[in-house]
Amino acid sequence: MRTSAWPVLRAWFLTFTIAFLLSGCGEDVTPVSLSVATQASPVVSGTTTSSVPQAITASAVTTTADTGSAVTSTTANSAATTGEIDYELDPGLSSAERAEIEQGIALSQKAFGDVGHIKVSTSKALSVIKQEDNLLGSATPGEIVLYISTESWKEATSVEHIVTVIHEYYHNFQFYLSGKSWQTYGMTRDSSVMDPWWMVEGSAEYISNLVASDNKLLKWSNVLHEKKVNAYLSPYPLSTIEKYSDNPPIDPYFMGFLATGYLTKEYGGTEALKNYWKALSTASNWEDAFKSAFGATKQVFYTNFENYRLKEYPSTVPVGSLPLPDFKGLFKVKFLGNLSAGTARGIEPELVPYVFSFSGFVLDDMSTREIEAALQLPEKDDVWYFVGGNSIMVCFDPNHPKGQYKLGIKLKDGRNASVSFQIPSTVHLITP
């Protein structure tokens, strides 16, 4: 499955990160070599569900990556079978959109080989999809569905349409190699069958963008920039998105993209990634398949990745400093404590960040304007920043008047909550 950008990049976040982004911090997750194939069943990500078809053979895609942009040569696997593609597209679909869909399928077949018979359809029915306006596409064994009625599809560019098709085709590729089906995975979401979630979606996102870059549809550096910006809003470790969740603490697309890039760079390239999907066909769990394909346990990989991430694209608030968000619990606001001045990335080093979390609703489901209308800040001119999860940060000058202050929130449905806190704070967030 593929959704539009999550979490939403807010103007106020960009203003305080712009200096950090322009500083050039972060190393390119430059693509290595790609040779992949898989078999599929449903896959879920971010705010929607994606499933994957069956029957695929591998093709070789080799990427040279010494400049930060992807350059690949793709050769069709001689062993690839020819799969039929049936198109069941809405009569009202524009000729340009039809061409985009067909181009996405053609590029996928060129990169990964055929995956057997696939039906490519468009749909306006989203009754079972949560957060449906974010949905671009989904996949089930032998089928790719593109959601042409969502705002995300309507607002997406031509290239984004093509990348979505490749993303869903790659899910089919995954499932073909792993030998999984809708029956064994999609209906049960058995975590022993097709985890981790970050790699299922992250690798589809990484490779679909890589294929588009290789075919000169987009610039790899621009893709990487977008993923890194969203990583700054991800104050939780990669291990928190092993399993599917309706409301993940961090986005499996963006963080999974970066993790897949690091994994293929340091642990055997995309050939090892292909071997992982194959290993799932016989392994009793994904951890065994991971160790077999990449030569490292998941614990070793997680440790190395978090160290790499801390150096190259750290989150605004240090990873591990915030509790996991509680989206479904009691509606309330909580003062978590303050960080030391200079600790939050992209914030003026002399300011002291105070961090607040919310529960009982999903903050990121609201627009910037809605959040600004709902927030009741200690003082009208206070500046706040979304820092990922379900938290915001308000920064104060070290010489701010001492005393007790209050921060609250009032939603359109009438729910409201507030919390009192002291300046200076006696509660300090522990940073790892």
GROMACS .gro file of C-alpha atoms in nm, residues 53-369:
model
  317
   53PRO     CA    1   0.010  -1.043  -0.565
   54GLN     CA    2   0.180  -1.367  -0.654
   55ALA     CA    3   0.426  -1.517  -0.904
   56ILE     CA    4   0.745  -1.324  -0.977
   57THR     CA    5   1.093  -1.381  -1.107
   58ALA     CA    6   1.399  -1.163  -1.059
   59SER     CA    7   1.566  -0.919  -1.288
   60ALA     CA    8   1.891  -0.735  -1.232
   61VAL     CA    9   1.915  -0.366  -1.159
   62THR     CA   10   2.263  -0.242  -1.088
   63THR     CA   11   2.312   0.100  -0.937
   64THR     CA   12   2.631   0.298  -0.917
   65ALA     CA   13   2.616   0.532  -0.625
   66ASP     CA   14   2.918   0.752  -0.579
   67THR     CA   15   2.755   1.088  -0.642
   68GLY     CA   16   2.435   1.073  -0.441
   69SER     CA   17   2.216   1.024  -0.747
   70ALA     CA   18   2.101   0.687  -0.869
   71VAL     CA   19   2.222   0.558  -1.203
   72THR     CA   20   2.117   0.206  -1.287
   73SER     CA   21   2.123  -0.033  -1.573
   74THR     CA   22   1.836  -0.278  -1.587
   75THR     CA   23   1.829  -0.609  -1.764
   76ALA     CA   24   1.531  -0.840  -1.780
   77ASN     CA   25   1.587  -1.181  -1.628
   78SER     CA   26   1.593  -1.442  -1.900
   79ALA     CA   27   1.402  -1.675  -1.672
   80ALA     CA   28   1.117  -1.432  -1.624
   81THR     CA   29   0.773  -1.551  -1.721
   82THR     CA   30   0.538  -1.336  -1.917
   83GLY     CA   31   0.246  -1.229  -1.702
   84GLU     CA   32  -0.078  -1.087  -1.830
   85ILE     CA   33  -0.182  -0.744  -1.715
   86ASP     CA   34  -0.554  -0.675  -1.719
   87TYR     CA   35  -0.657  -0.313  -1.689
   88GLU     CA   36  -0.997  -0.231  -1.541
   89LEU     CA   37  -0.977   0.145  -1.530
   90ASP     CA   38  -1.252   0.397  -1.469
   91PRO     CA   39  -1.399   0.527  -1.796
   92GLY     CA   40  -1.361   0.880  -1.667
   93LEU     CA   41  -0.988   0.843  -1.610
   94SER     CA   42  -0.788   1.089  -1.817
   95SER     CA   43  -0.565   0.966  -2.097
   96ALA     CA   44  -0.266   1.111  -1.910
   97GLU     CA   45  -0.345   0.909  -1.597
   98ARG     CA   46  -0.391   0.593  -1.804
   99ALA     CA   47  -0.051   0.650  -1.958
  100GLU     CA   48   0.104   0.700  -1.613
  101ILE     CA   49  -0.039   0.373  -1.485
  102GLU     CA   50   0.078   0.181  -1.791
  103GLN     CA   51   0.422   0.338  -1.766
  104GLY     CA   52   0.447   0.235  -1.400
  105ILE     CA   53   0.366  -0.125  -1.492
  106ALA     CA   54   0.613  -0.125  -1.780
  107LEU     CA   55   0.895   0.010  -1.562
  108SER     CA   56   0.812  -0.246  -1.292
  109GLN     CA   57   0.825  -0.536  -1.535
  110LYS     CA   58   1.153  -0.408  -1.670
  111ALA     CA   59   1.305  -0.381  -1.322
  112PHE     CA   60   1.162  -0.686  -1.146
  113GLY     CA   61   1.032  -0.921  -1.414
  114ASP     CA   62   0.676  -1.042  -1.442
  115VAL     CA   63   0.469  -1.142  -1.144
  116GLY     CA   64   0.212  -1.353  -1.320
  117HIS     CA   65  -0.139  -1.238  -1.398
  118ILE     CA   66  -0.223  -0.901  -1.240
  119LYS     CA   67  -0.540  -0.698  -1.256
  120VAL     CA   68  -0.481  -0.323  -1.234
  121SER     CA   69  -0.796  -0.137  -1.139
  122THR     CA   70  -0.907   0.201  -1.017
  123SER     CA   71  -1.152   0.246  -0.733
  124LYS     CA   72  -1.368   0.516  -0.583
  125ALA     CA   73  -1.494   0.295  -0.299
  126LEU     CA   74  -1.302   0.348   0.023
  127SER     CA   75  -1.554   0.247   0.286
  128VAL     CA   76  -1.316   0.008   0.461
  129ILE     CA   77  -1.013   0.234   0.447
  130LYS     CA   78  -0.916   0.450   0.743
  131GLN     CA   79  -0.776   0.796   0.679
  132GLU     CA   80  -0.880   0.732   0.323
  133ASP     CA   81  -0.783   1.070   0.181
  134ASN     CA   82  -0.419   0.974   0.232
  135LEU     CA   83  -0.450   0.659   0.024
  136LEU     CA   84  -0.295   0.634  -0.321
  137GLY     CA   85  -0.289   0.262  -0.386
  138SER     CA   86  -0.301  -0.088  -0.239
  139ALA     CA   87  -0.223  -0.439  -0.351
  140THR     CA   88  -0.355  -0.790  -0.300
  141PRO     CA   89  -0.225  -1.108  -0.465
  142GLY     CA   90  -0.278  -1.062  -0.836
  143GLU     CA   91  -0.427  -0.715  -0.805
  144ILE     CA   92  -0.324  -0.351  -0.777
  145VAL     CA   93  -0.589  -0.095  -0.687
  146LEU     CA   94  -0.537   0.279  -0.738
  147TYR     CA   95  -0.765   0.515  -0.545
  148ILE     CA   96  -0.837   0.790  -0.793
  149SER     CA   97  -1.103   0.966  -0.584
  150THR     CA   98  -0.883   1.057  -0.288
  151GLU     CA   99  -0.745   1.404  -0.239
  152SER     CA  100  -0.397   1.253  -0.231
  153TRP     CA  101  -0.436   1.104  -0.579
  154LYS     CA  102  -0.585   1.423  -0.718
  155GLU     CA  103  -0.306   1.634  -0.572
  156ALA     CA  104  -0.025   1.393  -0.665
  157THR     CA  105   0.201   1.464  -0.958
  158SER     CA  106   0.237   1.246  -1.264
  159VAL     CA  107   0.561   1.102  -1.125
  160GLU     CA  108   0.396   1.026  -0.791
  161HIS     CA  109   0.129   0.826  -0.975
  162ILE     CA  110   0.397   0.625  -1.152
  163VAL     CA  111   0.593   0.566  -0.829
  164THR     CA  112   0.274   0.445  -0.661
  165VAL     CA  113   0.222   0.182  -0.930
  166ILE     CA  114   0.584   0.065  -0.897
  167HIS     CA  115   0.549   0.056  -0.517
  168GLU     CA  116   0.245  -0.172  -0.537
  169TYR     CA  117   0.405  -0.390  -0.804
  170TYR     CA  118   0.708  -0.435  -0.581
  171HIS     CA  119   0.480  -0.566  -0.306
  172ASN     CA  120   0.373  -0.834  -0.550
  173PHE     CA  121   0.738  -0.900  -0.611
  174GLN     CA  122   0.800  -0.943  -0.236
  175PHE     CA  123   0.519  -1.190  -0.192
  176TYR     CA  124   0.612  -1.395  -0.496
  177LEU     CA  125   0.961  -1.460  -0.361
  178SER     CA  126   0.838  -1.530  -0.011
  179GLY     CA  127   0.564  -1.762  -0.135
  180LYS     CA  128   0.305  -1.590   0.081
  181SER     CA  129  -0.056  -1.536  -0.008
  182TRP     CA  130  -0.356  -1.341   0.106
  183GLN     CA  131  -0.473  -1.645   0.295
  184THR     CA  132  -0.149  -1.694   0.489
  185TYR     CA  133  -0.079  -1.330   0.562
  186GLY     CA  134  -0.343  -1.079   0.469
  187MET     CA  135  -0.634  -1.221   0.661
  188THR     CA  136  -0.435  -1.292   0.979
  189ARG     CA  137  -0.149  -1.041   0.967
  190ASP     CA  138   0.059  -1.316   1.125
  191SER     CA  139   0.377  -1.132   1.223
  192SER     CA  140   0.582  -1.449   1.177
  193VAL     CA  141   0.487  -1.451   0.809
  194MET     CA  142   0.573  -1.108   0.671
  195ASP     CA  143   0.748  -0.869   0.905
  196PRO     CA  144   0.902  -0.628   0.979
  197TRP     CA  145   0.653  -0.367   0.868
  198TRP     CA  146   0.923  -0.103   0.824
  199MET     CA  147   1.099  -0.323   0.567
  200VAL     CA  148   0.785  -0.436   0.382
  201GLU     CA  149   0.683  -0.075   0.321
  202GLY     CA  150   1.025   0.088   0.343
  203SER     CA  151   1.179  -0.134   0.076
  204ALA     CA  152   0.881  -0.081  -0.155
  205GLU     CA  153   0.919   0.294  -0.108
  206TYR     CA  154   1.297   0.287  -0.149
  207ILE     CA  155   1.303   0.073  -0.462
  208SER     CA  156   1.004   0.234  -0.634
  209ASN     CA  157   1.172   0.574  -0.601
  210LEU     CA  158   1.502   0.422  -0.710
  211VAL     CA  159   1.345   0.283  -1.028
  212ALA     CA  160   1.188   0.622  -1.102
  213SER     CA  161   1.522   0.792  -1.044
  214ASP     CA  162   1.703   0.546  -1.267
  215ASN     CA  163   1.459   0.627  -1.543
  216LYS     CA  164   1.514   1.002  -1.503
  217LEU     CA  165   1.167   1.070  -1.365
  218LEU     CA  166   1.298   1.231  -1.048
  219LYS     CA  167   1.621   1.328  -0.875
  220TRP     CA  168   1.747   1.095  -0.607
  221SER     CA  169   1.879   1.384  -0.399
  222ASN     CA  170   1.529   1.536  -0.386
  223VAL     CA  171   1.379   1.206  -0.271
  224LEU     CA  172   1.639   1.169   0.000
  225HIS     CA  173   1.584   1.527   0.117
  226GLU     CA  174   1.211   1.462   0.165
  227LYS     CA  175   1.272   1.143   0.362
  228LYS     CA  176   1.529   1.309   0.587
  229VAL     CA  177   1.303   1.604   0.665
  230ASN     CA  178   1.041   1.359   0.789
  231ALA     CA  179   1.301   1.167   0.988
  232TYR     CA  180   1.343   1.481   1.201
  233LEU     CA  181   0.982   1.424   1.314
  234SER     CA  182   1.052   1.066   1.422
  235PRO     CA  183   1.169   1.057   1.786
  236TYR     CA  184   1.124   0.680   1.824
  237PRO     CA  185   1.350   0.389   1.731
  238LEU     CA  186   1.300   0.177   1.419
  239SER     CA  187   1.205  -0.120   1.636
  240THR     CA  188   0.875   0.050   1.726
  241ILE     CA  189   0.742  -0.013   1.374
  242GLU     CA  190   0.813  -0.382   1.338
  243LYS     CA  191   0.442  -0.463   1.346
  244TYR     CA  192   0.150  -0.301   1.171
  245SER     CA  193  -0.047  -0.036   1.357
  246ASP     CA  194  -0.333   0.194   1.261
  247ASN     CA  195  -0.144   0.478   1.429
  248PRO     CA  196   0.229   0.405   1.427
  249PRO     CA  197   0.456   0.625   1.642
  250ILE     CA  198   0.673   0.697   1.338
  251ASP     CA  199   0.608   0.661   0.968
  252PRO     CA  200   0.712   0.322   0.825
  253TYR     CA  201   0.748   0.468   0.475
  254PHE     CA  202   1.000   0.739   0.555
  255MET     CA  203   1.193   0.563   0.828
  256GLY     CA  204   1.170   0.231   0.646
  257PHE     CA  205   1.310   0.399   0.335
  258LEU     CA  206   1.615   0.522   0.527
  259ALA     CA  207   1.660   0.189   0.705
  260THR     CA  208   1.640  -0.002   0.376
  261GLY     CA  209   1.899   0.229   0.224
  262TYR     CA  210   2.133   0.168   0.516
  263LEU     CA  211   2.061  -0.204   0.514
  264THR     CA  212   2.141  -0.247   0.145
  265LYS     CA  213   2.448  -0.027   0.176
  266GLU     CA  214   2.605  -0.208   0.471
  267TYR     CA  215   2.462  -0.559   0.461
  268GLY     CA  216   2.496  -0.709   0.116
  269GLY     CA  217   2.311  -0.479  -0.122
  270THR     CA  218   1.977  -0.541  -0.285
  271GLU     CA  219   2.079  -0.898  -0.365
  272ALA     CA  220   2.066  -0.963   0.010
  273LEU     CA  221   1.726  -0.793   0.018
  274LYS     CA  222   1.601  -1.031  -0.249
  275ASN     CA  223   1.746  -1.322  -0.053
  276TYR     CA  224   1.553  -1.206   0.252
  277TRP     CA  225   1.216  -1.234   0.078
  278LYS     CA  226   1.319  -1.576  -0.051
  279ALA     CA  227   1.429  -1.686   0.296
  280LEU     CA  228   1.084  -1.604   0.432
  281SER     CA  229   0.944  -1.891   0.227
  282THR     CA  230   1.114  -2.147   0.455
  283ALA     CA  231   1.205  -1.960   0.774
  284SER     CA  232   0.991  -2.009   1.083
  285ASN     CA  233   1.002  -1.634   1.156
  286TRP     CA  234   1.131  -1.316   0.999
  287GLU     CA  235   1.421  -1.284   1.245
  288ASP     CA  236   1.572  -1.610   1.117
  289ALA     CA  237   1.525  -1.500   0.757
  290PHE     CA  238   1.686  -1.165   0.838
  291LYS     CA  239   1.996  -1.323   0.989
  292SER     CA  240   2.024  -1.568   0.701
  293ALA     CA  241   2.003  -1.298   0.433
  294PHE     CA  242   2.198  -1.013   0.595
  295GLY     CA  243   2.439  -1.199   0.825
  296ALA     CA  244   2.335  -1.005   1.137
  297THR     CA  245   2.069  -1.034   1.403
  298LYS     CA  246   1.797  -0.773   1.414
  299GLN     CA  247   1.936  -0.648   1.746
  300VAL     CA  248   2.279  -0.582   1.593
  301PHE     CA  249   2.121  -0.409   1.294
  302TYR     CA  250   1.897  -0.191   1.510
  303THR     CA  251   2.191  -0.079   1.723
  304ASN     CA  252   2.403   0.004   1.420
  305PHE     CA  253   2.120   0.178   1.240
  306GLU     CA  254   2.029   0.398   1.537
  307ASN     CA  255   2.394   0.500   1.576
  308TYR     CA  256   2.407   0.584   1.204
  309ARG     CA  257   2.078   0.769   1.224
  310LEU     CA  258   2.190   0.974   1.523
  311LYS     CA  259   2.489   1.093   1.324
  312GLU     CA  260   2.332   1.146   0.983
  313TYR     CA  261   1.966   1.244   1.034
  314PRO     CA  262   1.874   1.279   1.401
  315SER     CA  263   1.519   1.363   1.506
  316THR     CA  264   1.441   1.708   1.644
  317VAL     CA  265   1.382   1.564   1.990
  318PRO     CA  266   1.639   1.294   2.075
  319VAL     CA  267   1.526   0.938   2.001
  320GLY     CA  268   1.417   0.770   2.322
  321SER     CA  269   1.337   1.091   2.511
  322LEU     CA  270   0.959   1.067   2.461
  323PRO     CA  271   0.717   0.798   2.575
  324LEU     CA  272   0.528   0.614   2.302
  325PRO     CA  273   0.218   0.811   2.197
  326ASP     CA  274  -0.119   0.705   2.333
  327PHE     CA  275  -0.364   0.779   2.052
  328LYS     CA  276  -0.659   0.586   2.193
  329GLY     CA  277  -0.634   0.642   2.566
  330LEU     CA  278  -0.796   0.899   2.793
  331PHE     CA  279  -0.814   1.245   2.636
  332LYS     CA  280  -0.561   1.462   2.813
  333VAL     CA  281  -0.251   1.676   2.779
  334LYS     CA  282   0.062   1.603   2.980
  335PHE     CA  283   0.375   1.804   3.050
  336LEU     CA  284   0.666   1.568   2.991
  337GLY     CA  285   0.943   1.802   3.100
  338ASN     CA  286   1.203   2.024   2.947
  339LEU     CA  287   1.514   1.949   2.746
  340SER     CA  288   1.841   2.122   2.808
  341ALA     CA  289   1.904   2.432   2.598
  342GLY     CA  290   2.072   2.340   2.271
  343THR     CA  291   1.947   1.977   2.279
  344ALA     CA  292   1.664   2.005   2.024
  345ARG     CA  293   1.787   1.995   1.665
  346GLY     CA  294   1.716   2.311   1.466
  347ILE     CA  295   1.611   2.520   1.765
  348GLU     CA  296   1.807   2.828   1.869
  349PRO     CA  297   2.058   2.685   2.118
  350GLU     CA  298   1.985   2.944   2.385
  351LEU     CA  299   1.615   2.851   2.409
  352VAL     CA  300   1.481   2.595   2.657
  353PRO     CA  301   1.236   2.345   2.499
  354TYR     CA  302   0.931   2.236   2.704
  355VAL     CA  303   0.763   1.921   2.567
  356PHE     CA  304   0.393   1.830   2.594
  357SER     CA  305   0.216   1.514   2.481
  358PHE     CA  306  -0.149   1.451   2.398
  359SER     CA  307  -0.356   1.134   2.421
  360GLY     CA  308  -0.702   1.029   2.311
  361PHE     CA  309  -0.670   1.164   1.956
  362VAL     CA  310  -0.418   1.187   1.673
  363LEU     CA  311  -0.263   1.532   1.657
  364ASP     CA  312  -0.126   1.478   1.308
  365ASP     CA  313  -0.476   1.418   1.172
  366MET     CA  314  -0.538   1.790   1.224
  367SER     CA  315  -0.424   2.064   0.989
  368THR     CA  316  -0.185   2.333   1.108
  369ARG     CA  317  -0.470   2.582   1.121
   0.00000   0.00000   0.00000
